[in-house]
PDB file of C-alpha atoms in Angstrom:
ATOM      1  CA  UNK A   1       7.348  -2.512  16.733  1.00 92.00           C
ATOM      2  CA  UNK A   2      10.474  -3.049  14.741  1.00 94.00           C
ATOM      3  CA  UNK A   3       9.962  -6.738  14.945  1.00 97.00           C
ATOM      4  CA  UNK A   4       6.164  -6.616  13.442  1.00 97.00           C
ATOM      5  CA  UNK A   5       7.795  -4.687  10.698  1.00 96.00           C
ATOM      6  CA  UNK A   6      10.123  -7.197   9.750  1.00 97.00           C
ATOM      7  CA  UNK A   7       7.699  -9.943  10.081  1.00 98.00           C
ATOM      8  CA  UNK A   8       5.402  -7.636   7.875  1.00 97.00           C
ATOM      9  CA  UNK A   9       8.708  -7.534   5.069  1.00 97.00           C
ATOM     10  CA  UNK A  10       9.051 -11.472   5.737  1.00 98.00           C
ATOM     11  CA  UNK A  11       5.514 -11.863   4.500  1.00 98.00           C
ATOM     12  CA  UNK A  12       5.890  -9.707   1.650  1.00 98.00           C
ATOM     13  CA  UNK A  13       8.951 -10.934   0.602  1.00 98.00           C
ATOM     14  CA  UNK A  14       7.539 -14.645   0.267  1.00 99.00           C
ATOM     15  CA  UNK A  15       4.490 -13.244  -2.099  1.00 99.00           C
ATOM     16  CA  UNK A  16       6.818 -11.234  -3.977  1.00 98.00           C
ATOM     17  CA  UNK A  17       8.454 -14.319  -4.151  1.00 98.00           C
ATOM     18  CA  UNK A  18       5.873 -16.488  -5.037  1.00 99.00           C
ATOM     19  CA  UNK A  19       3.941 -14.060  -7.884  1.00 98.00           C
ATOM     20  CA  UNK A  20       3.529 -15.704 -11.176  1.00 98.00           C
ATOM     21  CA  UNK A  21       1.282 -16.447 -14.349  1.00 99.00           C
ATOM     22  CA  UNK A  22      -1.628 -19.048 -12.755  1.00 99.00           C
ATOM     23  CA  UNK A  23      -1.434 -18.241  -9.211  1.00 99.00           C
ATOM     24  CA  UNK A  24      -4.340 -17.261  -7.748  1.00 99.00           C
ATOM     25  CA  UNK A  25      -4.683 -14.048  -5.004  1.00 99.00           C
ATOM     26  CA  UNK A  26      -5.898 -16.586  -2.981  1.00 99.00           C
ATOM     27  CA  UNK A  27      -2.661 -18.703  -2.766  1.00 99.00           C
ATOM     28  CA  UNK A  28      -0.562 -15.180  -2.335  1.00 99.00           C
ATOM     29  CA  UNK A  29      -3.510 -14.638   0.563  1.00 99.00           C
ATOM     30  CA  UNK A  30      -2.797 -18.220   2.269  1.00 99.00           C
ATOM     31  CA  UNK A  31       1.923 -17.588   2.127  1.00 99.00           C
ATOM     32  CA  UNK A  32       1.285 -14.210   3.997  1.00 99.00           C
ATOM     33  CA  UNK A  33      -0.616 -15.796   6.093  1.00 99.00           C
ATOM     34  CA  UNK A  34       1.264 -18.795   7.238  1.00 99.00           C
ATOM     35  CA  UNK A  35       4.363 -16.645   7.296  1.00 99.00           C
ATOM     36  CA  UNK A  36       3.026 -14.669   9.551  1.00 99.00           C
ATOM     37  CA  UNK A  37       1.599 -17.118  12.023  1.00 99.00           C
ATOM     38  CA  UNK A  38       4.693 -19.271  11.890  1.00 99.00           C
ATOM     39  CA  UNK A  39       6.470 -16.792  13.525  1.00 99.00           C
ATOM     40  CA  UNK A  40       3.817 -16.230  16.382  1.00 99.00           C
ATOM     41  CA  UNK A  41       1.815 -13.269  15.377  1.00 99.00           C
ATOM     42  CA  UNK A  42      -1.478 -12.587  13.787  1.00 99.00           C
ATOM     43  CA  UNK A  43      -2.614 -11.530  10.792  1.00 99.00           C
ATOM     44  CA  UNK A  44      -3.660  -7.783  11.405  1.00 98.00           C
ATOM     45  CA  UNK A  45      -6.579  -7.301   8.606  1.00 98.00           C
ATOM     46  CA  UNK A  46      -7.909 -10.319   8.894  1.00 98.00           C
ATOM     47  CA  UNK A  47     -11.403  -9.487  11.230  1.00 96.00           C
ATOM     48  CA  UNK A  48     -10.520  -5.675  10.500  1.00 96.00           C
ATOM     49  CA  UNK A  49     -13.818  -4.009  10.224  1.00 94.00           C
ATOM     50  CA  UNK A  50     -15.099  -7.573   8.622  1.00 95.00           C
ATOM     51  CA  UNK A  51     -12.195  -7.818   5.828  1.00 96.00           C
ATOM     52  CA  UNK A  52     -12.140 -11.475   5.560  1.00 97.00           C
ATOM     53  CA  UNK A  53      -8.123 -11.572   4.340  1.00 98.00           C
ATOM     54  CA  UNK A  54      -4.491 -11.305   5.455  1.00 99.00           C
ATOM     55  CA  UNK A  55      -3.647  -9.217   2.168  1.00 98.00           C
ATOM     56  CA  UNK A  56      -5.350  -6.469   0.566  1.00 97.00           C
ATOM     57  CA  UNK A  57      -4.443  -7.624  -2.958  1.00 98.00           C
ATOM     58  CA  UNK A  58      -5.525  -4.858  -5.672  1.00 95.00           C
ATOM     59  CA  UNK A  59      -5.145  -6.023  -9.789  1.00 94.00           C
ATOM     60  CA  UNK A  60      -4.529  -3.684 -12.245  1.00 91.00           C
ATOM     61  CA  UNK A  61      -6.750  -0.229 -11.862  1.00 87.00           C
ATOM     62  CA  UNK A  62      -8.277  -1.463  -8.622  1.00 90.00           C
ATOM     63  CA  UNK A  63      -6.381   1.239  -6.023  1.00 87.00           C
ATOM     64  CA  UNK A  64      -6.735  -0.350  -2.879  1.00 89.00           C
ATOM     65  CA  UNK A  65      -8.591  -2.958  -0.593  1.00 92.00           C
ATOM     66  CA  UNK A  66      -8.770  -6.056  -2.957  1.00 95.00           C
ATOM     67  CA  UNK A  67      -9.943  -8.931  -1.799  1.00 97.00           C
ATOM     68  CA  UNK A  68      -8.228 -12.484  -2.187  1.00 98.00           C
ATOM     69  CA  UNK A  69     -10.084 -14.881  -4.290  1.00 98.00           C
ATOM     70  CA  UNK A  70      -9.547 -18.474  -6.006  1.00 98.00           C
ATOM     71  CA  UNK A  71     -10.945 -16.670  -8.831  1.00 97.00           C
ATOM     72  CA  UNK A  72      -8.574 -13.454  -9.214  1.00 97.00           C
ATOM     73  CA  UNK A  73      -6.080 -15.455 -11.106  1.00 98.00           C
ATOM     74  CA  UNK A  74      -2.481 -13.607 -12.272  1.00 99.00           C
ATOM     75  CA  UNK A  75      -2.168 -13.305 -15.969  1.00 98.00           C
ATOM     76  CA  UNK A  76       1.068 -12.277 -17.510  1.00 98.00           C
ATOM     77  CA  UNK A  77       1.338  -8.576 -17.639  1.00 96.00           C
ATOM     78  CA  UNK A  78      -0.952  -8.176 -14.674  1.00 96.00           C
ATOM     79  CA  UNK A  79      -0.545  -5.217 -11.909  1.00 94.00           C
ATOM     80  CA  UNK A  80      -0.635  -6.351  -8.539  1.00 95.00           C
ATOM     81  CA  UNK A  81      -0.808  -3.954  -5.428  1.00 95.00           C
ATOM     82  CA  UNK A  82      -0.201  -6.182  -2.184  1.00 96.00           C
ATOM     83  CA  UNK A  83      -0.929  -4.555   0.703  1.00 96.00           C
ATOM     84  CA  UNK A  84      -0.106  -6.294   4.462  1.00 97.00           C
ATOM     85  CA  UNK A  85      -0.471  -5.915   8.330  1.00 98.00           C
ATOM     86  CA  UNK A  86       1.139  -8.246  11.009  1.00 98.00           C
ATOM     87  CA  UNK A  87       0.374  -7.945  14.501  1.00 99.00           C
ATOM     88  CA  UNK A  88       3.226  -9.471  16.918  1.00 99.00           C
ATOM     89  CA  UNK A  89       3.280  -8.737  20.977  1.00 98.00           C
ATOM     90  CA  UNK A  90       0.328  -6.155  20.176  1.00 98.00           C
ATOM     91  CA  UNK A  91       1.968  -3.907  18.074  1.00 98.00           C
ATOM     92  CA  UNK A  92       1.514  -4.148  14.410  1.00 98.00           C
ATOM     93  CA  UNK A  93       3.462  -3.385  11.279  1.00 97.00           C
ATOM     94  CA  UNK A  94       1.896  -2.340   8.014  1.00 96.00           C
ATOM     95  CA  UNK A  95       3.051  -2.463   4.484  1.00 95.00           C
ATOM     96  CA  UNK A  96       2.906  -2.897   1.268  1.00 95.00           C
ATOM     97  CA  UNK A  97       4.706  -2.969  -2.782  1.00 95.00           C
ATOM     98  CA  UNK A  98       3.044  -3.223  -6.118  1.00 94.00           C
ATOM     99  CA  UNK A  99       4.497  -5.699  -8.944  1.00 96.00           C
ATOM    100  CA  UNK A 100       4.176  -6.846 -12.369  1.00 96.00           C
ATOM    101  CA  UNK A 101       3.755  -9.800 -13.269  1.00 98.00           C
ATOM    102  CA  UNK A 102       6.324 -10.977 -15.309  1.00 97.00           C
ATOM    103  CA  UNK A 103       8.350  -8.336 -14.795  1.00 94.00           C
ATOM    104  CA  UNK A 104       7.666  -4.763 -15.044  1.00 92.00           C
ATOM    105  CA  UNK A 105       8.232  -3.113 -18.399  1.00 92.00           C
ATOM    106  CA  UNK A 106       6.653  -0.343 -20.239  1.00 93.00           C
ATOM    107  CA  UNK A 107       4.053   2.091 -18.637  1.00 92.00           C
ATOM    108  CA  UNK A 108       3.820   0.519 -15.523  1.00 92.00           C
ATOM    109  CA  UNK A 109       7.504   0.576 -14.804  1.00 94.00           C
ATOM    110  CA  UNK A 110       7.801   4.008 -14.834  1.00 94.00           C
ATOM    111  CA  UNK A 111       4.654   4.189 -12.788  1.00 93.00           C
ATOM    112  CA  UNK A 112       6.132   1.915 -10.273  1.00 93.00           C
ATOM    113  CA  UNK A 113       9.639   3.843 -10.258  1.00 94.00           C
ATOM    114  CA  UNK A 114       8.013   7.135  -9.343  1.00 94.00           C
ATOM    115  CA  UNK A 115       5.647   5.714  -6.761  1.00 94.00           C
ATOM    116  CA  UNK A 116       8.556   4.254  -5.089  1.00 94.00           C
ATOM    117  CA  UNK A 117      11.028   7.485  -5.629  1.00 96.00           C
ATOM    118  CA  UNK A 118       7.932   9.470  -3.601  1.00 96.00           C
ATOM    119  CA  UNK A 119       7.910   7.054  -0.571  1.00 95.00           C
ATOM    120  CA  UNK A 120      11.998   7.274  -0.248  1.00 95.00           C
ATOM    121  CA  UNK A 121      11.243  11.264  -0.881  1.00 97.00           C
ATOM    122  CA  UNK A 122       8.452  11.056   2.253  1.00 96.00           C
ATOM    123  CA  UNK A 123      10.488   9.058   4.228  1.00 96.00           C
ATOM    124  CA  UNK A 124      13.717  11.605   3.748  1.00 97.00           C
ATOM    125  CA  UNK A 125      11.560  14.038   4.491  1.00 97.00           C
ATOM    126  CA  UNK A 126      10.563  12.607   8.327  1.00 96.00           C
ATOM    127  CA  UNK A 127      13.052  14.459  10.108  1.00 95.00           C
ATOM    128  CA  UNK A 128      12.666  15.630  14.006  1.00 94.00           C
ATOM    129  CA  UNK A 129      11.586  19.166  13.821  1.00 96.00           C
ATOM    130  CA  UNK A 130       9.463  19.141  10.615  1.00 98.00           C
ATOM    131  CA  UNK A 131       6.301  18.858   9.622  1.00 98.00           C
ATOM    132  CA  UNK A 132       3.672  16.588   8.499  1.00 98.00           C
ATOM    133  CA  UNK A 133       2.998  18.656   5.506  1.00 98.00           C
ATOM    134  CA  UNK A 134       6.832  18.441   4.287  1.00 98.00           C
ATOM    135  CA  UNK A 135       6.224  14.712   4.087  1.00 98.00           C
ATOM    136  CA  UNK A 136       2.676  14.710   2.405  1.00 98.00           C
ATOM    137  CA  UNK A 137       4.612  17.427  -0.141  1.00 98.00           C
ATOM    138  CA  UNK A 138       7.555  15.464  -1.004  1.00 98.00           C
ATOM    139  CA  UNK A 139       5.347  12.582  -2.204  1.00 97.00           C
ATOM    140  CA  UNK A 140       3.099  15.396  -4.431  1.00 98.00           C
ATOM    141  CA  UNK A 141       6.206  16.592  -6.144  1.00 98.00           C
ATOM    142  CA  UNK A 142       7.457  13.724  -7.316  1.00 97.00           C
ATOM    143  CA  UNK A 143       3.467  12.313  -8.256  1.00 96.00           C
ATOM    144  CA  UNK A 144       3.068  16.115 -10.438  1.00 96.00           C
ATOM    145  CA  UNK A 145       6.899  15.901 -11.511  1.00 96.00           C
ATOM    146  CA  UNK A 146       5.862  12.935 -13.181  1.00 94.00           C
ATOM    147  CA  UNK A 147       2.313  14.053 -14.676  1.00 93.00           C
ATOM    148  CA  UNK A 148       0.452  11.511 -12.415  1.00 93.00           C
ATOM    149  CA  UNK A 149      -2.056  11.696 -11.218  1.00 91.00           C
ATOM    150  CA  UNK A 150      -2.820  11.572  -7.120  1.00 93.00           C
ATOM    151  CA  UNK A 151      -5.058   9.418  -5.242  1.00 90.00           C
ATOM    152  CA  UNK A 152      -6.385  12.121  -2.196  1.00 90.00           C
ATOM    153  CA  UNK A 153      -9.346   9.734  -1.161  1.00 89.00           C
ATOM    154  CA  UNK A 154      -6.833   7.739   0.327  1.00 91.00           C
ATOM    155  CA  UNK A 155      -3.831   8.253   2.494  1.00 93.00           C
ATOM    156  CA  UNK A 156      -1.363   6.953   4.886  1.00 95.00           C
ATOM    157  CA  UNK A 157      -1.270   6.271   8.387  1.00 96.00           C
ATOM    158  CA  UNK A 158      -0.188   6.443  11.888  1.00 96.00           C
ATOM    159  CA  UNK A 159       0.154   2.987  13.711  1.00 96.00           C
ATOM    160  CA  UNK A 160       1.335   1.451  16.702  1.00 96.00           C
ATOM    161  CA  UNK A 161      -1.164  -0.450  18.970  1.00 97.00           C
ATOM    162  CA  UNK A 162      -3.910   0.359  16.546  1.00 96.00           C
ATOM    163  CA  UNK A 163      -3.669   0.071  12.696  1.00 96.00           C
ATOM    164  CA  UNK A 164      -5.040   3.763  12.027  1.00 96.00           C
ATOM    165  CA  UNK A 165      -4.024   5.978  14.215  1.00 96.00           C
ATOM    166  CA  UNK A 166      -3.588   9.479  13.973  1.00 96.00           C
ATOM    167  CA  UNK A 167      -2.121  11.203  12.171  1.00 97.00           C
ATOM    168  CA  UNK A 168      -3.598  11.245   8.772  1.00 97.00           C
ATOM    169  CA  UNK A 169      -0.816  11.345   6.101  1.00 96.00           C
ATOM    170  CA  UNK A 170      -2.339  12.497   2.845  1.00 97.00           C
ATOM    171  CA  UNK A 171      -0.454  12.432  -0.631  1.00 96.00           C
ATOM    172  CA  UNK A 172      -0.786  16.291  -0.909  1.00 98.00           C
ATOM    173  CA  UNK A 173       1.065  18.773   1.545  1.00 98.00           C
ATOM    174  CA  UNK A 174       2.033  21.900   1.815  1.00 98.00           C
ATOM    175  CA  UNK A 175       5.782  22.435   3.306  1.00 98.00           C
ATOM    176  CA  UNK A 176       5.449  23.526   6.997  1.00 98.00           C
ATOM    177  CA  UNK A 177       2.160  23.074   8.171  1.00 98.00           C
ATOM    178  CA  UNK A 178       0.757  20.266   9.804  1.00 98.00           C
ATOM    179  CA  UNK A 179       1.470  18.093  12.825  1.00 96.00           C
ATOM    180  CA  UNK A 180       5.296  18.536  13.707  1.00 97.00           C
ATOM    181  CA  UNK A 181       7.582  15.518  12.931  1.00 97.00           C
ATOM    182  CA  UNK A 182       8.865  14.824  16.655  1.00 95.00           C
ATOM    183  CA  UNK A 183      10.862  11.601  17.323  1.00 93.00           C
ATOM    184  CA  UNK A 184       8.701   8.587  18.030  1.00 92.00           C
ATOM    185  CA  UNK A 185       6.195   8.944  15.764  1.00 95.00           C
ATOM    186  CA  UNK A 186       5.671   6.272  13.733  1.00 95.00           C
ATOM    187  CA  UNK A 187       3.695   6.701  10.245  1.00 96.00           C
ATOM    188  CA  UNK A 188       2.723   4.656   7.185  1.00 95.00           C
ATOM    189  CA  UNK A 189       3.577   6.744   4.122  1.00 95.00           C
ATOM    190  CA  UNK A 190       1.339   5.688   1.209  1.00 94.00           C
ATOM    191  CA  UNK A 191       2.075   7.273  -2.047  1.00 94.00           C
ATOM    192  CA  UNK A 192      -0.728   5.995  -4.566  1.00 92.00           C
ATOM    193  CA  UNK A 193      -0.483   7.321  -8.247  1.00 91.00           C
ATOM    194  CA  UNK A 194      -2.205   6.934 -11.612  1.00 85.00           C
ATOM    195  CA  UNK A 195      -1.331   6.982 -15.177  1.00 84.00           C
ATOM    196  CA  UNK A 196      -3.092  10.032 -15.850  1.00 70.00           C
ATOM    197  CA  UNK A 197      -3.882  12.895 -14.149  1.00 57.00           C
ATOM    198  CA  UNK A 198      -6.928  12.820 -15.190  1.00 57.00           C
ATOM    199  CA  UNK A 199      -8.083   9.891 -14.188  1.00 54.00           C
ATOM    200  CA  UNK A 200     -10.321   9.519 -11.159  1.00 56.00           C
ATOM    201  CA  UNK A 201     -11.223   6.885  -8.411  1.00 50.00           C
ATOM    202  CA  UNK A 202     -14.369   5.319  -7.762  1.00 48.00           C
ATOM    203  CA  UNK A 203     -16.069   3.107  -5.395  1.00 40.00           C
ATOM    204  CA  UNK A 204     -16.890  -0.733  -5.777  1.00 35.00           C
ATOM    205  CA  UNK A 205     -18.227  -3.576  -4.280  1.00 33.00           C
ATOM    206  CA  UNK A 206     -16.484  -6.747  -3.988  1.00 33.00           C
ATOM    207  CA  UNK A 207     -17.811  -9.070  -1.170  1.00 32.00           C
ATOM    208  CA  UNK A 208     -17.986  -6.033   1.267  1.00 32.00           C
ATOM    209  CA  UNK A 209     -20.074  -2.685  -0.225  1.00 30.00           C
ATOM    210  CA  UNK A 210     -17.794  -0.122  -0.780  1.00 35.00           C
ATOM    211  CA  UNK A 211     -14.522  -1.516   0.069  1.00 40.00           C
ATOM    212  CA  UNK A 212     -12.881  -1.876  -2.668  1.00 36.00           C
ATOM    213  CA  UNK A 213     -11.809   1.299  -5.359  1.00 40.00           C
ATOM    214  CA  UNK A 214     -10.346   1.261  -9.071  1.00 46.00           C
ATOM    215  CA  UNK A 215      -9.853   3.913 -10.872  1.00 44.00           C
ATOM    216  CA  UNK A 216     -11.794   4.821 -14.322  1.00 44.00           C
ATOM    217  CA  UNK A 217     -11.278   4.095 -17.712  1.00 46.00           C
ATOM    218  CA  UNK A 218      -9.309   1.266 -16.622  1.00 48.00           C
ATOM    219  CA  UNK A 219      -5.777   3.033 -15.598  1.00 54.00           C
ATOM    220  CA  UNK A 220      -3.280   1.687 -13.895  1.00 56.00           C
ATOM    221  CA  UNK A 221      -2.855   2.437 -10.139  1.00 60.00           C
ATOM    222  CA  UNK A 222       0.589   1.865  -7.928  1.00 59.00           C
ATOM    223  CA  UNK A 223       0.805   1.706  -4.322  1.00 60.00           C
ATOM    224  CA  UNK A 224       4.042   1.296  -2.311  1.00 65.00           C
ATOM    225  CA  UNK A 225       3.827   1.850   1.601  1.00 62.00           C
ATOM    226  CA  UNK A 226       6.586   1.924   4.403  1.00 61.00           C
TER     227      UNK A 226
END
């Protein structure tokens, strides 16, 4: 399993690499892609419940499940959530980063910063003897420290064999409750924030009904996964 995870970092290393003004999510879709087969595995969304893509790749207030296109193309000042799976020897690695694209500056620095400051809080928090809940709480304090606001309509993960398996990991905990943190257990930790709190998600088509989901008013969303 540690071997699909590094092939899953390879892959997101050469988008991160490759993200500029001009370049479509189409391109980014086709250098995951080849990095991963290269290397002998398989892309894991592609097929997944009829996603047609090797990246979930999510502009701007989209939140998750964007769909590559020779149409999305990158504009300066774009968000970008990239989202990947890589299957190798049957077990699969999942993961994913969010970038700017020139650079992050501004707003959506500091909305990146936290995001990423509540996965390295979740993943401290995985320690044998725990609980699920401390985990899904760590990421909340940091989200609220911030004034962000939370997506809870999606969450992270267990995987292995399977891309979901259980254990749900939500963004929201409370401290000791929840399945216990025994060693073994592998999770995807998810944090996905907002610019405001009070912004909320909804639902949208894009090639498949309902797969894709942006948040109103046109707010930035951030998504980092480990």
């Amino acid at each position: 399993m540690r071997a699909a995870g590094r092939l899953c970092g390879q892959a997101l290393d050469a988008v991160s690499k490759a993200i500029r003004p001009g370049i479509s999510t189409f391109e980014l879709d086709a250098i995951a892609e080849a990095v991963i087969r290269d290397a002998g595995g398989l892309p894991t969304f592609k097929g997944y419940f009829g996603f047609p893509a090797t990246l979930c790749t999510s502009l701007n207030e989209e939140i998750v499940h964007g769909i590559p296109s020779k149409k999305r193309v990158l504009r300066l000042g774009d968000v970008i959530k990239i989202d990947c799976g890589a299957t190798l020897d049957g077990w699969i690695g999942d993961a994913a980063f969010t970038a700017q694209v020139g650079g992050a500056t501004g707003k959506p620095k500091k909305l990146m910063d936290a995001t990423a400051a509540a996965l390295e809080a979740g993943i401290k928090a995985m320690q044998p003897g725990g609980f699920l809940g401390d985990v899904c709480h760590a990421v909340e304090v940091v989200g609220k420290g911030q004034k962000y606001g939370i997506v809870t309509r999606y969450c992270g993960h267990g995987v292995g064999r399977r891309l979901h398996e259980e254990p749900s990991v939500p963004n929201v905990g409370v401290p000791g409750t929840g399945v216990p943190l025994v060693t073994g257990l592998v999770i995807a930790i998810e944090p996905m924030f907002f610019e405001s709190a009070d912004t909320r998600p909804n639902r949208l088509a894009d090639g498949i009904e309902g797969l894709t989901a942006q948040t109103s008013g046109g707010a930035h969303c951030v998504d980092f996964a480990r």
